[in-house]
Coordinates of C-alpha atoms and ligand atoms in Angstrom, one line a residue:
M821 CA 31.9 12.9 125.8
A822 CA 33.5 10.9 123.0
A823 CA 30.3 10.5 120.9
V824 CA 29.8 12.2 117.6
N825 CA 26.7 14.2 116.8
H826 CA 25.6 13.8 113.2
Q827 CA 23.5 16.7 112.0
I828 CA 21.6 17.9 109.0
R829 CA 21.8 21.6 108.3
L830 CA 20.0 23.8 105.8
A831 CA 22.5 24.6 103.0
A832 CA 20.2 26.5 100.6
R833 CA 16.6 27.7 100.3
P834 CA 14.7 25.3 98.1
V835 CA 12.7 26.3 95.0
G836 CA 9.8 23.8 94.8
L837 CA 10.5 20.4 96.4
P838 CA 13.8 20.4 98.4
T839 CA 16.7 18.7 96.6
P840 CA 19.8 17.0 98.1
S841 CA 21.9 20.2 97.5
D842 CA 19.6 22.1 99.9
W843 CA 21.2 20.1 102.8
E844 CA 24.6 19.7 104.4
H845 CA 25.6 16.8 106.7
T846 CA 27.9 17.9 109.6
E847 CA 29.5 16.2 112.6
E848 CA 30.5 17.8 115.9
S849 CA 30.7 17.0 119.6
P850 CA 27.4 16.7 121.4
G851 CA 28.6 19.4 123.9
E852 CA 27.8 19.7 127.6
P853 CA 24.6 21.3 129.1
G854 CA 24.9 24.8 130.5
E855 CA 22.9 25.9 133.5
G856 CA 19.2 25.1 132.9
E857 CA 20.0 23.0 129.9
V858 CA 19.5 19.3 129.1
L859 CA 21.4 17.1 126.7
V860 CA 19.0 14.8 124.9
K861 CA 19.9 11.7 122.9
V862 CA 17.4 11.8 120.0
R863 CA 15.6 8.6 119.5
Y864 CA 12.9 9.6 117.0
L865 CA 12.4 12.7 114.8
S866 CA 9.0 14.1 113.8
L867 CA 8.7 14.9 110.1
D868 CA 6.2 17.7 109.5
P869 CA 4.8 19.5 106.4
A870 CA 5.5 22.8 108.2
M871 CA 9.2 22.1 107.8
R872 CA 8.9 23.2 104.2
G873 CA 7.7 26.6 105.3
W874 CA 10.5 27.0 107.8
M875 CA 13.0 26.7 105.0
N876 CA 11.6 29.8 103.2
D877 CA 12.9 33.3 103.8
A878 CA 9.4 34.6 104.6
R879 CA 7.6 36.1 107.6
S880 CA 5.8 33.4 109.5
Y881 CA 4.8 32.4 113.0
V882 CA 8.5 31.4 113.6
P883 CA 11.7 32.8 112.1
P884 CA 13.0 30.8 109.1
V885 CA 15.8 28.3 109.7
G886 CA 19.0 30.2 108.8
I887 CA 21.3 28.9 106.1
G888 CA 23.9 26.8 107.9
E889 CA 21.7 26.1 110.9
V890 CA 20.7 22.6 112.1
M891 CA 17.2 22.0 110.5
R892 CA 14.5 22.6 113.1
A893 CA 12.5 19.5 114.1
G894 CA 10.5 18.1 116.9
G895 CA 12.0 15.0 118.4
A896 CA 11.6 12.5 121.2
G897 CA 14.6 11.2 123.1
E898 CA 16.3 10.4 126.4
V899 CA 18.1 12.7 128.8
V900 CA 21.8 11.8 128.9
A901 CA 22.9 14.9 131.0
S902 CA 21.0 17.5 132.8
R903 CA 21.5 20.8 134.6
H904 CA 17.8 21.4 135.0
A905 CA 16.2 20.4 138.3
A906 CA 13.1 18.9 136.7
F907 CA 15.1 16.4 134.5
A908 CA 17.2 13.5 135.4
V909 CA 19.3 11.1 133.3
G910 CA 17.1 8.5 131.8
D911 CA 13.9 10.7 131.5
L912 CA 12.1 10.5 128.2
V913 CA 11.2 13.9 126.7
T914 CA 9.8 15.6 123.6
G915 CA 10.8 19.0 122.3
L916 CA 12.5 20.9 119.5
T917 CA 15.7 18.9 119.1
G918 CA 16.5 19.6 115.5
V919 CA 17.7 17.1 112.9
Q920 CA 20.6 15.7 114.8
E921 CA 21.6 12.8 117.1
Y922 CA 22.1 14.9 120.3
A923 CA 20.4 18.2 121.2
L924 CA 21.2 20.7 123.9
V925 CA 17.7 22.1 124.8
P926 CA 16.6 24.5 127.6
G927 CA 14.8 22.2 130.1
D928 CA 11.9 24.7 130.2
A929 CA 11.2 24.0 126.6
L930 CA 11.0 20.2 127.0
I931 CA 8.0 18.0 127.9
K932 CA 8.5 14.9 130.0
V933 CA 6.7 11.9 128.6
D934 CA 5.3 8.9 130.3
P935 CA 6.5 5.8 128.4
D936 CA 3.8 3.7 130.2
L937 CA 1.1 5.6 128.4
A938 CA 2.4 4.7 124.9
P939 CA 5.6 3.9 123.0
L940 CA 7.8 7.0 122.3
P941 CA 6.8 7.5 118.6
V942 CA 3.1 7.9 119.7
H943 CA 4.3 10.9 121.8
L944 CA 5.2 12.6 118.5
G945 CA 1.9 11.6 116.9
V946 CA -1.5 11.2 118.6
L947 CA -0.2 12.2 122.0
G948 CA 2.1 14.9 120.6
M949 CA 1.8 18.0 118.3
P950 CA -0.3 16.4 115.6
G951 CA -2.7 15.0 118.1
M952 CA -3.0 18.3 119.9
T953 CA -3.6 20.0 116.5
A954 CA -6.5 17.7 115.7
Y955 CA -8.0 18.0 119.2
F956 CA -7.9 21.8 119.5
G957 CA -8.6 22.5 115.9
L958 CA -11.6 20.3 115.8
L959 CA -13.1 21.0 119.2
D960 CA -12.0 24.6 120.0
I961 CA -12.0 26.1 116.5
G962 CA -14.4 23.7 114.7
R963 CA -16.7 23.3 117.8
A964 CA -17.5 19.8 116.5
G965 CA -20.1 18.0 118.5
E966 CA -23.0 15.5 118.5
G967 CA -24.6 15.0 115.1
D968 CA -22.2 17.2 113.2
T969 CA -20.9 16.1 109.8
V970 CA -17.2 16.6 109.8
V971 CA -15.1 16.5 106.7
V972 CA -11.3 16.3 106.9
S973 CA -8.7 16.3 104.1
G974 CA -5.4 14.6 104.5
A975 CA -7.5 12.0 106.3
A976 CA -4.9 9.2 106.3
G977 CA -2.2 11.5 107.7
A978 CA -1.2 12.3 111.3
V979 CA -3.6 15.2 112.0
G980 CA -6.4 14.1 109.7
S981 CA -6.6 10.6 111.0
T982 CA -7.0 11.9 114.5
V983 CA -9.5 14.6 113.5
G984 CA -12.0 12.0 112.1
Q985 CA -11.7 9.7 115.1
I986 CA -12.3 12.5 117.6
A987 CA -15.3 13.6 115.5
R988 CA -16.8 10.2 115.9
I989 CA -15.9 10.0 119.6
R990 CA -17.8 13.2 120.1
G991 CA -20.9 11.8 118.3
G992 CA -20.4 13.2 114.8
R993 CA -20.1 11.6 111.3
A994 CA -16.6 11.6 109.9
I995 CA -15.9 11.8 106.1
G996 CA -12.3 11.7 105.0
I997 CA -10.6 12.9 101.8
A998 CA -7.4 11.1 101.0
G999 CA -5.3 10.1 98.0
G1000 CA -5.9 6.7 96.5
P1001 CA -8.1 3.6 97.2
E1002 CA -5.7 2.0 99.7
K1003 CA -5.6 5.1 101.9
C1004 CA -9.4 5.4 101.7
R1005 CA -9.8 1.7 102.7
H1006 CA -7.5 2.4 105.7
V1007 CA -9.4 5.5 106.7
V1008 CA -12.8 3.6 106.8
E1009 CA -11.7 0.1 107.9
D1010 CA -8.8 0.8 110.3
L1011 CA -9.8 4.2 111.6
G1012 CA -13.6 3.8 111.6
F1013 CA -14.5 6.9 109.5
D1014 CA -18.0 6.7 108.0
A1015 CA -16.7 7.3 104.4
C1016 CA -13.6 8.4 102.5
I1017 CA -13.4 10.2 99.2
D1018 CA -10.4 9.5 96.9
Y1019 CA -9.5 12.9 95.6
K1020 CA -7.2 11.4 93.0
A1021 CA -10.2 9.8 91.3
G1022 CA -11.7 13.3 90.7
G1023 CA -15.2 14.5 91.3
V1024 CA -14.6 15.7 95.0
G1025 CA -17.4 18.2 94.9
R1026 CA -20.0 15.7 93.7
A1027 CA -18.8 13.1 96.2
L1028 CA -19.1 15.6 99.0
H1029 CA -22.7 16.4 98.1
Q1030 CA -23.4 12.6 98.0
N1031 CA -21.8 11.9 101.4
C1032 CA -23.1 15.0 103.1
P1033 CA -26.7 15.5 101.9
D1034 CA -27.4 18.1 104.6
G1035 CA -24.1 19.8 104.1
I1036 CA -20.8 20.0 105.9
D1037 CA -20.9 21.3 109.5
V1038 CA -17.2 21.3 110.1
Y1039 CA -14.6 21.2 107.3
F1040 CA -11.0 20.7 108.7
D1041 CA -8.6 21.7 105.9
N1042 CA -5.1 20.3 105.8
V1043 CA -4.5 20.7 102.1
G1044 CA -6.0 24.0 100.6
G1045 CA -6.2 24.4 96.8
E1046 CA -9.0 22.8 94.8
I1047 CA -10.1 20.6 97.7
L1048 CA -10.8 23.6 99.9
D1049 CA -12.9 25.1 97.1
A1050 CA -14.9 21.9 96.7
A1051 CA -15.6 21.8 100.5
L1052 CA -16.6 25.4 100.5
G1053 CA -19.2 24.5 97.9
A1054 CA -20.8 21.9 100.2
L1055 CA -21.2 23.8 103.5
A1056 CA -24.2 23.6 105.8
R1057 CA -25.7 26.7 107.4
R1058 CA -23.3 28.1 110.1
A1059 CA -20.5 25.7 109.1
R1060 CA -17.1 26.2 110.6
V1061 CA -14.1 25.9 108.2
V1062 CA -10.9 25.2 110.1
I1063 CA -7.7 26.3 108.3
C1064 CA -5.1 23.9 109.7
G1065 CA -2.7 23.7 106.7
A1066 CA -2.4 23.9 102.9
I1067 CA 0.1 21.2 102.0
S1068 CA -1.0 21.3 98.3
Q1069 CA 0.6 24.7 98.1
Y1070 CA 3.8 24.3 100.2
N1071 CA 6.1 23.6 97.3
A1072 CA 4.3 25.8 94.8
T1073 CA 6.6 27.9 92.6
E1074 CA 3.7 30.0 91.4
P1075 CA 1.7 32.3 93.7
M1076 CA -0.3 30.4 96.3
R1077 CA -3.8 29.5 95.1
G1078 CA -6.5 31.0 97.4
P1079 CA -10.1 30.0 97.8
A1080 CA -12.4 31.1 94.9
N1081 CA -15.6 29.8 96.5
Y1082 CA -15.4 32.1 99.6
M1083 CA -18.9 33.7 99.0
S1084 CA -20.2 30.4 100.3
L1085 CA -19.2 31.7 103.8
L1086 CA -21.7 34.6 103.3
V1087 CA -24.5 32.5 101.9
N1088 CA -24.2 29.9 104.7
R1089 CA -23.4 32.4 107.5
A1090 CA -20.3 30.3 107.9
S1091 CA -16.9 31.1 109.4
M1092 CA -13.3 30.2 108.3
T1093 CA -10.6 30.4 111.0
G1094 CA -6.9 29.7 110.9
F1095 CA -5.2 28.5 114.1
L1096 CA -1.8 27.4 115.4
V1097 CA -1.5 24.6 117.8
F1098 CA 1.3 26.3 119.8
D1099 CA -1.3 28.8 121.1
Y1100 CA -2.8 25.9 123.1
A1101 CA 0.5 24.8 124.8
D1102 CA -0.9 25.5 128.3
R1103 CA -3.7 23.0 127.6
Y1104 CA -1.6 20.2 126.0
A1105 CA -1.3 18.1 129.3
Q1106 CA -5.1 18.1 129.8
A1107 CA -5.8 17.1 126.1
A1108 CA -3.1 14.4 126.2
R1109 CA -4.6 12.9 129.3
E1110 CA -8.0 12.7 127.6
M1111 CA -6.5 11.3 124.4
A1112 CA -4.4 8.7 126.3
G1113 CA -7.7 7.6 128.0
W1114 CA -9.3 7.1 124.5
L1115 CA -6.2 5.2 123.4
A1116 CA -6.4 2.9 126.5
E1117 CA -10.1 2.3 125.9
G1118 CA -9.5 1.4 122.2
R1119 CA -11.6 4.3 121.0
L1120 CA -8.7 6.0 119.4
T1121 CA -6.1 4.3 117.2
S1122 CA -2.6 5.6 116.6
F1123 CA -0.7 4.9 113.4
E1124 CA 3.0 5.8 113.0
D1125 CA 4.9 5.4 109.7
I1126 CA 8.5 4.8 111.0
A1127 CA 11.3 5.3 108.6
T1128 CA 14.7 4.0 109.5
G1129 CA 18.3 4.9 108.6
G1130 CA 19.1 7.8 111.0
V1131 CA 19.5 11.5 110.4
E1132 CA 21.2 11.1 107.0
H1133 CA 17.9 9.7 105.7
F1134 CA 16.0 12.9 106.7
P1135 CA 16.2 14.7 103.3
K1136 CA 14.6 11.9 101.3
T1137 CA 12.2 10.9 104.1
L1138 CA 10.8 14.5 104.3
L1139 CA 9.8 14.2 100.6
R1140 CA 7.4 11.3 101.4
L1141 CA 5.0 13.9 103.0
F1142 CA 4.7 15.8 99.8
R1143 CA 4.4 12.7 97.6
G1144 CA 1.7 11.2 99.8
E1145 CA 3.9 8.3 100.6
N1146 CA 3.2 8.2 104.4
T1147 CA 0.2 6.7 106.2
G1148 CA -0.2 8.1 109.7
K1149 CA 2.4 10.0 111.6
L1150 CA 5.8 10.1 109.7
V1151 CA 8.6 9.6 112.1
L1152 CA 12.3 9.0 111.5
E1153 CA 14.1 6.5 113.8
V1154 CA 17.4 7.9 114.8
D1155 CA 18.4 5.5 117.6
P1156 CA 15.5 3.5 119.2
G1157 CA 17.8 2.7 122.2
Ligands
NAP1300 N1 -2.0 24.8 112.2 C1 -1.2 24.0 112.9 O1 -0.9 24.3 114.1 C2 -0.7 22.8 112.3 C3 0.0 21.8 113.1 C4 0.4 20.6 112.5 C5 0.1 20.4 111.2 N2 -0.5 21.3 110.5 C6 -0.9 21.1 109.1 O2 -1.7 19.9 109.0 C7 -1.6 19.3 107.7 C8 -1.3 17.8 107.9 O3 -0.1 17.6 108.6 P1 0.4 16.2 109.0 O4 1.6 16.3 109.9 O5 -0.8 15.4 109.5 O6 0.8 15.5 107.6 P2 0.3 14.2 107.0 O7 -1.2 14.4 106.6 O8 0.6 13.0 107.8 O9 1.1 14.0 105.7 C9 0.9 14.8 104.6 C10 -0.2 14.3 103.6 O10 -0.6 15.3 102.8 C11 -1.2 14.8 101.6 N3 -0.8 15.6 100.5 C12 0.5 15.9 100.0 N4 0.5 16.6 98.9 C13 -0.8 16.9 98.7 C14 -1.5 17.6 97.7 N5 -0.9 18.2 96.7 N6 -2.9 17.6 97.7 C15 -3.6 17.0 98.7 N7 -3.0 16.3 99.7 C16 -1.6 16.2 99.7 C17 -0.6 13.4 101.5 O11 -1.7 12.5 101.7 P3 -2.6 11.9 100.4 O12 -1.9 10.7 100.0 O13 -3.9 11.7 101.0 O14 -2.5 13.0 99.3 C18 0.4 13.3 102.6 O15 0.4 12.0 103.1 C19 -0.4 20.1 107.0 O16 -1.0 21.0 106.2 C20 0.3 20.7 108.1 O17 1.0 21.9 107.7 C21 -0.9 22.5 111.0

């Protein structure tokens, strides 16, 4: 194949926010699939806060990206060559493609997507990993149901926006926490949350008590830090605190800030549980079907924030997550086809 595969590789381990010198731009041939492999032309890349953790040389749920390796990323694309019986040229798929234009991926690690259900970027958002995170974190770990008051931070983002909407579909109240008046307007008016607290205005603890007079039944935490402490201070009896992420700490150069208010768990007979969406992989298909049904019925809304410019724009686009510059699922368009 005469095409060139442009790639972004990790050049150095960042201290704090990643800088341009942490990345290297390379070009090589896309290659040919070996037995059981599929060559995917990447159409969209998923930009995820977890990428920052993958760049650290630290023990985690996956090995760190090695120096000189193509940056790990989820992507959605089209099969252009296949040596796997389940995939044919033209199929649309999602999987770990990396930040590059072509990816050789074992077919067993790919998910075939149905473009009739929703456009491709939605399969990286509500119908993809962030949607699954919201669904299983809220329903399986948070056990949210009828009448529950659910509070979610990062409420205008990919996971948080879906959490609040599912909470309402399941008969609960949804209170978001997001940065700035425009994001809070979006969360209430476009996503249908009952209320949204602008944490940048301060007074989160007071606002939580006002909006949750009987306490928080489920707190879905995407940000950690001070906001987690404020939520711990407003729990209801037998509350469930779902530890999904802690983006406020991902670029910290000081030791990570832990929860100070944890005795609230004892006082309220509450639980705090961390989870990883990948543990639910065998249930993704069932959850995606249910979520696709909600999308079709207009009960669930999907927002994607689509950046353009191809893989060379990955380094600066990633920073938007940590600066709060995205609304909805942040996706980088590589080649829409
Ligand atoms: N456990 C799992 O399996 C799993 C899977 C997927 C994602 N996650 C986690 O879920 C969380 C949300 O991910 P996402 O993909 O949906 O990202 P996202 O919410 O779409 O984007 C990140 C948002 O975080 C907020 N933020 C950034 N810095 C912040 C700070 N210092 N304090 C408070 N908020 C800050 C910003 O919104 P504002 O403008 O509102 O500040 C930003 O838009 C992340 O923590 C991620 O690591 C976990």
